[in-house]
Structure formats: structure tokens, C-alpha cells
Short mmCIF file of C-alpha atoms in Angstrom, two decimals:
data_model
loop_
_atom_site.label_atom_id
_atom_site.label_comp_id
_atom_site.label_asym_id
_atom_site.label_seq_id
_atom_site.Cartn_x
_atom_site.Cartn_y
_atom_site.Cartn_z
CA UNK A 1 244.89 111.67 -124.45
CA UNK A 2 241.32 113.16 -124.19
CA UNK A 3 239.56 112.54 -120.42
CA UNK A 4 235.72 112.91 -121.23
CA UNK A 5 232.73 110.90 -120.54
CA UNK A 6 231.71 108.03 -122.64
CA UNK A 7 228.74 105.50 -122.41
CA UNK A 8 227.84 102.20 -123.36
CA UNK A 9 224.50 100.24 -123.86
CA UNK A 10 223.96 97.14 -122.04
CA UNK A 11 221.58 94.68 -121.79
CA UNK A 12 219.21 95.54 -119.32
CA UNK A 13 220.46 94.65 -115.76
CA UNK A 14 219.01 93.20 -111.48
CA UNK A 15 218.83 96.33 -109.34
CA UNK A 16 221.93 95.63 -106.80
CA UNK A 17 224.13 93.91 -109.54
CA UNK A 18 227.40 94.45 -109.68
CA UNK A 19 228.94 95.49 -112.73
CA UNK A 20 232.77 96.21 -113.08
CA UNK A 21 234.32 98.69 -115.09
CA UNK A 22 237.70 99.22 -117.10
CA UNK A 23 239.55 101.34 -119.79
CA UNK A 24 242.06 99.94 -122.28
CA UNK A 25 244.18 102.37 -123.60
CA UNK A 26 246.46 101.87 -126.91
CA UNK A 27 249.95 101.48 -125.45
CA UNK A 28 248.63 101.67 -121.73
CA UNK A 29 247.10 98.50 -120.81
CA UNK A 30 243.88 98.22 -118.79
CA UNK A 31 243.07 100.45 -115.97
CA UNK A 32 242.46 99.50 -112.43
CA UNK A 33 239.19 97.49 -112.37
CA UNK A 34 236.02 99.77 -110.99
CA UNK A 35 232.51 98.04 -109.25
CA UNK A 36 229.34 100.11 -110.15
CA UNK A 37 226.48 98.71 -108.54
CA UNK A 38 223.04 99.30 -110.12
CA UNK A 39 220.81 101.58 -108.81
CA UNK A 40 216.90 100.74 -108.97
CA UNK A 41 214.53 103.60 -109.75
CA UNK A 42 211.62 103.83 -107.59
CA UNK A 43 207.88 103.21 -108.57
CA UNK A 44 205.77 106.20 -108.78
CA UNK A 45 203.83 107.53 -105.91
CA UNK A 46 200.48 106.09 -105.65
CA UNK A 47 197.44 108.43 -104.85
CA UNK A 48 195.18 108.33 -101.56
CA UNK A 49 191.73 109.79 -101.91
CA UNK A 50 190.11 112.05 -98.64
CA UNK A 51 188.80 109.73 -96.37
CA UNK A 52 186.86 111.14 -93.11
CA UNK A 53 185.04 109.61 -89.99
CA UNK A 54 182.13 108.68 -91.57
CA UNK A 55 183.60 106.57 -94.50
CA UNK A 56 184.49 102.76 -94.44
CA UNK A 57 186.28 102.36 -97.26
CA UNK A 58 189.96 103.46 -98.66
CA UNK A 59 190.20 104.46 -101.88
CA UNK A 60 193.40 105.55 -104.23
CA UNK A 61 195.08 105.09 -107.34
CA UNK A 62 197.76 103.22 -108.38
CA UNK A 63 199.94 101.37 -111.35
CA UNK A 64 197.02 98.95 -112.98
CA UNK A 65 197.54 95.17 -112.06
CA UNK A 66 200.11 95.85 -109.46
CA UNK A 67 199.97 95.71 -105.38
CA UNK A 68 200.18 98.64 -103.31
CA UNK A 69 200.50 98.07 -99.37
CA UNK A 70 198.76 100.45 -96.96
CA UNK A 71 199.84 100.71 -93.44
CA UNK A 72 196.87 102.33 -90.52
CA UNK A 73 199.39 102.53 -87.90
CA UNK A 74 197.67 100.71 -84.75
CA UNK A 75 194.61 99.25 -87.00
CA UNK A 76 196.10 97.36 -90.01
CA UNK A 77 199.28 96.75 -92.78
CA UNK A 78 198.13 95.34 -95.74
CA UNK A 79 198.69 94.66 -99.15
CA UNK A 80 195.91 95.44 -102.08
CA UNK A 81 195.67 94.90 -105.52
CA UNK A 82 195.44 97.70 -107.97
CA UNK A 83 192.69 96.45 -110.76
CA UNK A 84 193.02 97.23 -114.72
CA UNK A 85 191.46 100.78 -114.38
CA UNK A 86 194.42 101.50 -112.06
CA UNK A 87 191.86 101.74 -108.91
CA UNK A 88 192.12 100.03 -105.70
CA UNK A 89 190.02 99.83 -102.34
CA UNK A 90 190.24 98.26 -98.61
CA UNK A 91 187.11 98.27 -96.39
CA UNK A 92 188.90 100.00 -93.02
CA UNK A 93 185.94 100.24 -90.76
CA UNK A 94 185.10 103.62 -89.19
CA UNK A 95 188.93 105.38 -87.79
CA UNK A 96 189.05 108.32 -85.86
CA UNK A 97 189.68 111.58 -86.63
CA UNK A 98 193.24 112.46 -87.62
CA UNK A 99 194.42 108.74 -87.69
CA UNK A 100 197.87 108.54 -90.20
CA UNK A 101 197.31 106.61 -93.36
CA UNK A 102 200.25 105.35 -95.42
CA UNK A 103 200.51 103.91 -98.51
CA UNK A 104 203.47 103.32 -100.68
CA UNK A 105 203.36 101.22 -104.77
CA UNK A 106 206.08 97.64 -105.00
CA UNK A 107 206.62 96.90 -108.27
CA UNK A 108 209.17 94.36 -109.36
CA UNK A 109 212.20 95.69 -110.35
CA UNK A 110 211.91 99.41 -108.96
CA UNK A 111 212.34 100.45 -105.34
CA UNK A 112 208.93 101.04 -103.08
CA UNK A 113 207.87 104.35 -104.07
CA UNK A 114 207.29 107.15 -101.67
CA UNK A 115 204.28 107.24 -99.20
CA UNK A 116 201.48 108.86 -99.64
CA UNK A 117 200.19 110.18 -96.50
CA UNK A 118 197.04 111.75 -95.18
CA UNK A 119 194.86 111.94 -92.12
CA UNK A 120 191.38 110.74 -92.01
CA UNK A 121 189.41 114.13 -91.48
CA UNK A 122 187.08 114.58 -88.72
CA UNK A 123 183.78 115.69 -89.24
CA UNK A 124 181.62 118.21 -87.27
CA UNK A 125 179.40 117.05 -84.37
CA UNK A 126 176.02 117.01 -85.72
CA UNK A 127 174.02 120.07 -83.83
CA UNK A 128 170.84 119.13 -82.37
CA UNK A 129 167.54 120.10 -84.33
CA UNK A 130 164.82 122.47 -83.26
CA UNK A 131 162.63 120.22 -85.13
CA UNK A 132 160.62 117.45 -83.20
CA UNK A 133 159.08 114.50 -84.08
CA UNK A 134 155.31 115.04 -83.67
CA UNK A 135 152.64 112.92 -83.61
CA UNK A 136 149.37 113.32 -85.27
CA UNK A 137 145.97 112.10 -84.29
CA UNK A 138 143.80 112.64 -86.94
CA UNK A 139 140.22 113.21 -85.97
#
């Protein structure tokens, strides 16, 4: 008898299902029963544009007409939809410097992707101008 690997198709299967294996063998009878359970693939990593201290709004990419869910440690956790184009926004408010933003894609029937991580960036003071406001009689 030949040991090698073999596959079958089967319908589509529920991440976490159960599925239980065996091998007949001509003049050996079945072989011990063996549980598989299957594994869910994960949803791809969505995308996180540069935010810094002067911007209000998130923006990022994602899988069109799906939900990603963006956590601001300490500010917010929230779910967003992703529109058609595959674009999706939340209006944060101003965050400070260096803050953590995560955000991660759920689709059904695939694990949460990864996160996608950055920190807002902080902007230089602005420096104070040798220009001055004059005024102007005019004569």
C-alpha cells in the first residue's frame, strides 16, 4: 500500500465546523475516525491614511460595502462603513500628537484582519511672525 496525500472537494463549509475524516482500505476496513476543524482565512488588512493634529477626520480604505471598526484608545471604538468606492471616513475631532489609531476589516465568514496602526503626527509650533499688523490712515 502507497501512503501519500490525497484531497477531496467539498461543498463549501462554517469556519469552526467540524468535519471528520476516514480511510477505507480494500481488505482493511475503515480507519480510526479523525476531527479537522475548519480554519477561517482572515480579511485583508484595511489601509489608514496620515492623519496629524490639525485634521478632524479619519480616512482609509477598505473592502467596498463592508464595516471596518476603528479603535482611538481613550477617545472612541467604533464601527464604519466602507462605501462602493472602497473608501471610508469618521469625523475624530482634533487628537494629540502621537495618539495610537487602530483599525482592523470584519467580514462574514473570514477572521478580523490585522490592524492597521499609526500615530496621529504632530505638527510644528507655528513660529511667531516678524510681520505686524499695521494700520493705515490715509490722508
Amino acid at each position: 500500500m502507497k501512503i501519500g496525500n490525497y484531497s477531496v472537494t467539498i461543498p463549501m463549509q462554517e469556519m469552526n465546523q467540524k468535519i471528520r475524516v476516514t480511510q477505507t482500505v480494500a481488505r482493511r476496513g475503515e480507519s480510526d475516525k479523525e476531527e479537522v476543524t475548519v480554519k477561517g482565512l482572515p480579511a485583508p488588512k484595511p489601509t489608514i491614511n496620515e492623519m496629524d493634529t490639525d485634521d478632524t477626520r479619519l480616512t482609509g480604505r477598505g473592502v467596498p460595502n463592508s464595516k471596518v471598526y476603528v479603535k482611538i484608545p481613550g477617545k472612541l471604538e467604533r464601527h464604519v462603513d466602507v462605501n462602493g468606492n472602497g473608501d471610508w471616513y469618521l469625523d475624530t475631532g482634533l487628537l494629540n500628537g502621537g495618539q495610537e489609531i487602530r483599525v482592523h476589516q470584519e467580514l462574514p465568514r473570514k477572521l478580523n484582519s490585522e490592524d492597521a496602526v499609526i500615530n496621529v503626527k504632530q505638527l510644528p509650533p507655528l513660529r511667531n511672525s516678524k510681520n505686524r499688523l499695521c494700520w493705515f490712515k490715509s490722508w
